[in-house]
PDB file of N, CA and C in Angstrom:
ATOM      1  N   UNK A   9      58.935 240.264 243.072  1.00 44.00           N
ATOM      2  CA  UNK A   9      58.249 240.110 243.910  1.00 44.00           C
ATOM      3  C   UNK A   9      56.862 239.242 243.365  1.00 44.00           C
ATOM      4  N   UNK A  10      55.992 239.044 243.979  1.00 45.00           N
ATOM      5  CA  UNK A  10      54.831 238.227 243.433  1.00 45.00           C
ATOM      6  C   UNK A  10      54.023 238.560 242.544  1.00 45.00           C
ATOM      7  N   UNK A  11      53.814 237.807 241.794  1.00 45.00           N
ATOM      8  CA  UNK A  11      52.858 238.102 240.404  1.00 45.00           C
ATOM      9  C   UNK A  11      51.717 237.362 240.408  1.00 45.00           C
ATOM     10  N   UNK A  12      50.638 237.791 240.256  1.00 45.00           N
ATOM     11  CA  UNK A  12      49.372 237.120 240.125  1.00 45.00           C
ATOM     12  C   UNK A  12      48.904 236.344 238.884  1.00 45.00           C
ATOM     13  N   UNK A  13      49.797 236.593 237.886  1.00 46.00           N
ATOM     14  CA  UNK A  13      49.815 235.897 236.777  1.00 46.00           C
ATOM     15  C   UNK A  13      49.130 236.940 235.639  1.00 46.00           C
ATOM     16  N   UNK A  14      49.281 236.781 234.396  1.00 45.00           N
ATOM     17  CA  UNK A  14      48.564 237.682 233.261  1.00 45.00           C
ATOM     18  C   UNK A  14      49.775 238.641 232.937  1.00 45.00           C
ATOM     19  N   UNK A  15      49.333 239.692 232.367  1.00 46.00           N
ATOM     20  CA  UNK A  15      50.340 240.543 231.651  1.00 46.00           C
ATOM     21  C   UNK A  15      51.002 241.309 232.866  1.00 46.00           C
ATOM     22  N   UNK A  16      52.425 241.367 232.541  1.00 44.00           N
ATOM     23  CA  UNK A  16      53.252 242.144 233.487  1.00 44.00           C
ATOM     24  C   UNK A  16      53.303 243.536 233.242  1.00 44.00           C
ATOM     25  N   UNK A  17      52.852 244.042 232.165  1.00 48.00           N
ATOM     26  CA  UNK A  17      52.994 245.550 231.843  1.00 48.00           C
ATOM     27  C   UNK A  17      54.446 245.728 231.650  1.00 48.00           C
ATOM     28  N   UNK A  18      55.244 244.989 231.318  1.00 50.00           N
ATOM     29  CA  UNK A  18      56.886 245.327 231.029  1.00 50.00           C
ATOM     30  C   UNK A  18      57.499 245.033 232.033  1.00 50.00           C
ATOM     31  N   UNK A  19      57.114 244.575 233.252  1.00 49.00           N
ATOM     32  CA  UNK A  19      57.880 244.822 234.600  1.00 49.00           C
ATOM     33  C   UNK A  19      58.355 243.322 235.058  1.00 49.00           C
ATOM     34  N   UNK A  20      59.603 243.361 235.501  1.00 51.00           N
ATOM     35  CA  UNK A  20      60.323 242.139 235.758  1.00 51.00           C
ATOM     36  C   UNK A  20      59.303 241.591 237.010  1.00 51.00           C
ATOM     37  N   UNK A  21      59.526 240.104 237.198  1.00 55.00           N
ATOM     38  CA  UNK A  21      58.808 239.589 238.200  1.00 55.00           C
ATOM     39  C   UNK A  21      59.432 239.740 239.614  1.00 55.00           C
ATOM     40  N   UNK A  22      60.819 240.121 239.679  1.00 58.00           N
ATOM     41  CA  UNK A  22      61.432 240.396 240.911  1.00 58.00           C
ATOM     42  C   UNK A  22      62.041 241.918 241.066  1.00 58.00           C
ATOM     43  N   UNK A  23      61.875 242.467 242.211  1.00 57.00           N
ATOM     44  CA  UNK A  23      62.352 243.781 242.543  1.00 57.00           C
ATOM     45  C   UNK A  23      63.721 243.878 242.801  1.00 57.00           C
ATOM     46  N   UNK A  24      64.388 242.610 243.139  1.00 56.00           N
ATOM     47  CA  UNK A  24      65.567 242.326 243.707  1.00 56.00           C
ATOM     48  C   UNK A  24      66.691 242.049 242.676  1.00 56.00           C
ATOM     49  N   UNK A  25      67.879 242.926 242.728  1.00 61.00           N
ATOM     50  CA  UNK A  25      68.939 242.360 241.749  1.00 61.00           C
ATOM     51  C   UNK A  25      69.776 241.302 242.306  1.00 61.00           C
ATOM     52  N   UNK A  26      70.504 240.737 241.607  1.00 62.00           N
ATOM     53  CA  UNK A  26      71.662 239.646 242.246  1.00 62.00           C
ATOM     54  C   UNK A  26      72.205 240.251 243.441  1.00 62.00           C
ATOM     55  N   UNK A  27      72.127 239.072 244.345  1.00 63.00           N
ATOM     56  CA  UNK A  27      73.068 239.540 245.627  1.00 63.00           C
ATOM     57  C   UNK A  27      74.179 239.908 245.640  1.00 63.00           C
ATOM     58  N   UNK A  28      74.394 241.017 246.394  1.00 60.00           N
ATOM     59  CA  UNK A  28      75.885 241.577 246.492  1.00 60.00           C
ATOM     60  C   UNK A  28      76.566 240.840 247.363  1.00 60.00           C
ATOM     61  N   UNK A  29      77.992 241.116 247.178  1.00 65.00           N
ATOM     62  CA  UNK A  29      78.946 240.941 247.975  1.00 65.00           C
ATOM     63  C   UNK A  29      78.633 241.123 249.769  1.00 65.00           C
ATOM     64  N   UNK A  30      78.185 240.263 250.487  1.00 64.00           N
ATOM     65  CA  UNK A  30      77.821 240.462 251.753  1.00 64.00           C
ATOM     66  C   UNK A  30      78.536 241.117 252.959  1.00 64.00           C
ATOM     67  N   UNK A  31      79.865 241.074 252.568  1.00 67.00           N
ATOM     68  CA  UNK A  31      81.278 241.881 253.308  1.00 67.00           C
ATOM     69  C   UNK A  31      80.735 243.376 253.169  1.00 67.00           C
ATOM     70  N   UNK A  32      80.157 243.699 252.402  1.00 69.00           N
ATOM     71  CA  UNK A  32      80.009 245.428 251.826  1.00 69.00           C
ATOM     72  C   UNK A  32      78.224 245.624 252.219  1.00 69.00           C
ATOM     73  N   UNK A  33      77.536 244.801 252.673  1.00 69.00           N
ATOM     74  CA  UNK A  33      76.346 244.977 253.016  1.00 69.00           C
ATOM     75  C   UNK A  33      76.183 245.665 254.506  1.00 69.00           C
ATOM     76  N   UNK A  34      75.241 246.619 254.553  1.00 76.00           N
ATOM     77  CA  UNK A  34      75.071 247.119 255.920  1.00 76.00           C
ATOM     78  C   UNK A  34      73.590 246.666 256.451  1.00 76.00           C
ATOM     79  N   UNK A  35      73.455 246.633 257.783  1.00 80.00           N
ATOM     80  CA  UNK A  35      72.218 246.377 258.295  1.00 80.00           C
ATOM     81  C   UNK A  35      71.381 247.117 258.800  1.00 80.00           C
ATOM     82  N   UNK A  36      70.193 247.318 258.366  1.00 81.00           N
ATOM     83  CA  UNK A  36      69.263 248.121 258.595  1.00 81.00           C
ATOM     84  C   UNK A  36      67.903 247.228 258.873  1.00 81.00           C
ATOM     85  N   UNK A  37      66.801 248.210 259.455  1.00 85.00           N
ATOM     86  CA  UNK A  37      65.331 247.854 259.292  1.00 85.00           C
ATOM     87  C   UNK A  37      64.638 248.761 259.152  1.00 85.00           C
ATOM     88  N   UNK A  38      63.456 248.502 259.024  1.00 83.00           N
ATOM     89  CA  UNK A  38      62.310 249.506 258.880  1.00 83.00           C
ATOM     90  C   UNK A  38      60.965 248.726 259.141  1.00 83.00           C
ATOM     91  N   UNK A  39      59.830 249.427 259.533  1.00 86.00           N
ATOM     92  CA  UNK A  39      58.808 249.149 260.020  1.00 86.00           C
ATOM     93  C   UNK A  39      57.781 249.559 258.980  1.00 86.00           C
ATOM     94  N   UNK A  40      56.704 248.837 258.581  1.00 83.00           N
ATOM     95  CA  UNK A  40      55.569 248.844 257.705  1.00 83.00           C
ATOM     96  C   UNK A  40      54.413 248.544 258.761  1.00 83.00           C
ATOM     97  N   UNK A  41      53.417 249.621 258.691  1.00 85.00           N
ATOM     98  CA  UNK A  41      52.175 249.596 259.495  1.00 85.00           C
ATOM     99  C   UNK A  41      50.957 249.701 258.317  1.00 85.00           C
ATOM    100  N   UNK A  42      50.591 248.277 258.491  1.00 83.00           N
ATOM    101  CA  UNK A  42      49.308 248.331 257.518  1.00 83.00           C
ATOM    102  C   UNK A  42      47.873 247.978 258.419  1.00 83.00           C
ATOM    103  N   UNK A  43      47.114 248.415 257.721  1.00 87.00           N
ATOM    104  CA  UNK A  43      45.405 248.267 258.589  1.00 87.00           C
ATOM    105  C   UNK A  43      45.244 246.817 258.492  1.00 87.00           C
ATOM    106  N   UNK A  44      44.746 246.193 259.314  1.00 86.00           N
ATOM    107  CA  UNK A  44      44.370 244.703 259.377  1.00 86.00           C
ATOM    108  C   UNK A  44      43.758 244.395 258.284  1.00 86.00           C
ATOM    109  N   UNK A  45      42.832 244.815 257.697  1.00 87.00           N
ATOM    110  CA  UNK A  45      42.062 244.404 256.369  1.00 87.00           C
ATOM    111  C   UNK A  45      43.050 244.256 255.434  1.00 87.00           C
ATOM    112  N   UNK A  46      44.081 244.912 255.283  1.00 87.00           N
ATOM    113  CA  UNK A  46      44.947 245.173 254.011  1.00 87.00           C
ATOM    114  C   UNK A  46      46.323 244.151 254.251  1.00 87.00           C
ATOM    115  N   UNK A  47      46.542 243.783 255.507  1.00 86.00           N
ATOM    116  CA  UNK A  47      47.948 242.836 255.510  1.00 86.00           C
ATOM    117  C   UNK A  47      47.911 241.608 254.634  1.00 86.00           C
ATOM    118  N   UNK A  48      46.821 240.949 254.345  1.00 88.00           N
ATOM    119  CA  UNK A  48      46.598 239.899 253.570  1.00 88.00           C
ATOM    120  C   UNK A  48      47.315 240.361 252.381  1.00 88.00           C
ATOM    121  N   UNK A  49      47.330 241.444 251.765  1.00 87.00           N
ATOM    122  CA  UNK A  49      47.900 241.682 250.411  1.00 87.00           C
ATOM    123  C   UNK A  49      49.352 241.770 250.199  1.00 87.00           C
ATOM    124  N   UNK A  50      49.961 241.769 251.511  1.00 85.00           N
ATOM    125  CA  UNK A  50      51.530 241.730 251.729  1.00 85.00           C
ATOM    126  C   UNK A  50      51.723 240.112 252.124  1.00 85.00           C
ATOM    127  N   UNK A  51      50.731 239.433 252.631  1.00 89.00           N
ATOM    128  CA  UNK A  51      51.328 238.079 253.277  1.00 89.00           C
ATOM    129  C   UNK A  51      51.266 237.145 252.068  1.00 89.00           C
ATOM    130  N   UNK A  52      49.689 237.328 251.435  1.00 91.00           N
ATOM    131  CA  UNK A  52      49.500 236.483 250.157  1.00 91.00           C
ATOM    132  C   UNK A  52      48.702 235.130 250.879  1.00 91.00           C
ATOM    133  N   UNK A  53      48.044 234.933 249.658  1.00 92.00           N
ATOM    134  CA  UNK A  53      47.464 233.188 250.094  1.00 92.00           C
ATOM    135  C   UNK A  53      48.519 232.267 250.423  1.00 92.00           C
ATOM    136  N   UNK A  54      48.209 231.594 251.658  1.00 93.00           N
ATOM    137  CA  UNK A  54      49.162 230.669 252.360  1.00 93.00           C
ATOM    138  C   UNK A  54      50.668 231.177 252.502  1.00 93.00           C
ATOM    139  N   UNK A  55      50.509 232.702 252.602  1.00 92.00           N
ATOM    140  CA  UNK A  55      51.860 233.300 252.714  1.00 92.00           C
ATOM    141  C   UNK A  55      52.944 233.326 251.575  1.00 92.00           C
ATOM    142  N   UNK A  56      52.568 233.055 250.352  1.00 94.00           N
ATOM    143  CA  UNK A  56      53.334 233.086 249.089  1.00 94.00           C
ATOM    144  C   UNK A  56      53.773 234.182 248.969  1.00 94.00           C
ATOM    145  N   UNK A  57      53.247 235.731 249.244  1.00 92.00           N
ATOM    146  CA  UNK A  57      54.107 236.437 248.803  1.00 92.00           C
ATOM    147  C   UNK A  57      55.386 237.030 249.603  1.00 92.00           C
ATOM    148  N   UNK A  58      55.183 236.898 250.907  1.00 91.00           N
ATOM    149  CA  UNK A  58      56.042 236.964 251.957  1.00 91.00           C
ATOM    150  C   UNK A  58      57.068 236.050 251.725  1.00 91.00           C
ATOM    151  N   UNK A  59      57.057 234.610 251.464  1.00 93.00           N
ATOM    152  CA  UNK A  59      57.715 233.768 251.531  1.00 93.00           C
ATOM    153  C   UNK A  59      58.847 234.018 250.124  1.00 93.00           C
ATOM    154  N   UNK A  60      58.025 234.500 248.974  1.00 93.00           N
ATOM    155  CA  UNK A  60      58.806 234.907 247.918  1.00 93.00           C
ATOM    156  C   UNK A  60      59.691 236.081 248.273  1.00 93.00           C
ATOM    157  N   UNK A  61      59.316 237.194 248.940  1.00 91.00           N
ATOM    158  CA  UNK A  61      59.901 238.242 249.237  1.00 91.00           C
ATOM    159  C   UNK A  61      61.080 237.835 250.320  1.00 91.00           C
ATOM    160  N   UNK A  62      61.152 236.991 250.933  1.00 91.00           N
ATOM    161  CA  UNK A  62      61.910 236.328 251.890  1.00 91.00           C
ATOM    162  C   UNK A  62      63.215 235.739 251.017  1.00 91.00           C
ATOM    163  N   UNK A  63      62.734 234.952 250.096  1.00 93.00           N
ATOM    164  CA  UNK A  63      63.650 234.132 249.494  1.00 93.00           C
ATOM    165  C   UNK A  63      64.509 235.369 248.474  1.00 93.00           C
ATOM    166  N   UNK A  64      63.823 236.046 247.619  1.00 91.00           N
ATOM    167  CA  UNK A  64      64.687 236.910 246.841  1.00 91.00           C
ATOM    168  C   UNK A  64      65.413 237.882 247.357  1.00 91.00           C
ATOM    169  N   UNK A  65      64.778 238.316 248.621  1.00 88.00           N
ATOM    170  CA  UNK A  65      65.526 239.526 249.010  1.00 88.00           C
ATOM    171  C   UNK A  65      66.655 238.802 250.096  1.00 88.00           C
ATOM    172  N   UNK A  66      66.557 237.654 250.330  1.00 88.00           N
ATOM    173  CA  UNK A  66      67.427 237.299 251.730  1.00 88.00           C
ATOM    174  C   UNK A  66      67.170 237.922 252.870  1.00 88.00           C
ATOM    175  N   UNK A  67      66.233 238.567 253.190  1.00 87.00           N
ATOM    176  CA  UNK A  67      66.007 239.287 254.232  1.00 87.00           C
ATOM    177  C   UNK A  67      65.024 238.676 255.214  1.00 87.00           C
ATOM    178  N   UNK A  68      65.283 238.554 256.578  1.00 89.00           N
ATOM    179  CA  UNK A  68      64.425 238.147 257.641  1.00 89.00           C
ATOM    180  C   UNK A  68      63.454 239.262 257.533  1.00 89.00           C
ATOM    181  N   UNK A  69      62.039 238.542 257.575  1.00 88.00           N
ATOM    182  CA  UNK A  69      60.704 239.353 257.408  1.00 88.00           C
ATOM    183  C   UNK A  69      60.034 238.810 258.581  1.00 88.00           C
ATOM    184  N   UNK A  70      59.594 239.752 259.547  1.00 87.00           N
ATOM    185  CA  UNK A  70      58.630 239.405 260.625  1.00 87.00           C
ATOM    186  C   UNK A  70      57.689 240.037 260.628  1.00 87.00           C
ATOM    187  N   UNK A  71      56.383 239.185 260.996  1.00 84.00           N
ATOM    188  CA  UNK A  71      55.172 239.602 260.807  1.00 84.00           C
ATOM    189  C   UNK A  71      54.508 239.993 262.356  1.00 84.00           C
ATOM    190  N   UNK A  72      54.382 240.886 262.848  1.00 83.00           N
ATOM    191  CA  UNK A  72      53.559 241.067 264.001  1.00 83.00           C
ATOM    192  C   UNK A  72      52.021 241.219 264.239  1.00 83.00           C
ATOM    193  N   UNK A  73      51.588 240.434 264.837  1.00 77.00           N
ATOM    194  CA  UNK A  73      50.102 240.454 264.844  1.00 77.00           C
ATOM    195  C   UNK A  73      49.163 241.498 265.750  1.00 77.00           C
ATOM    196  N   UNK A  74      50.056 242.029 266.537  1.00 74.00           N
ATOM    197  CA  UNK A  74      49.616 243.019 267.279  1.00 74.00           C
ATOM    198  C   UNK A  74      49.155 244.427 266.747  1.00 74.00           C
ATOM    199  N   UNK A  75      48.457 245.078 267.403  1.00 66.00           N
ATOM    200  CA  UNK A  75      48.145 246.373 266.486  1.00 66.00           C
ATOM    201  C   UNK A  75      48.897 247.484 267.271  1.00 66.00           C
ATOM    202  N   UNK A  76      48.988 248.233 266.306  1.00 55.00           N
ATOM    203  CA  UNK A  76      50.033 249.641 266.462  1.00 55.00           C
ATOM    204  C   UNK A  76      49.018 250.806 266.994  1.00 55.00           C
ATOM    205  N   UNK A  77      47.568 250.735 267.263  1.00 55.00           N
ATOM    206  CA  UNK A  77      46.740 251.870 267.963  1.00 55.00           C
ATOM    207  C   UNK A  77      46.981 251.606 269.048  1.00 55.00           C
TER     208      UNK A  77
END
């Protein structure tokens, strides 16, 4: 996933393993709800974090701007 530079603390830069055989993959979805002030940490500057997450995971990720309240 996104790394802002510096020491990685021994962690890999990616949370995702090599893609598996898609014929055995199962589809699922989940929803994350973040306070408006924190969503920038998920999206990243210029969308860099979410773009990298999409690329590495191969998952479609939607960001809904509506309020859950």
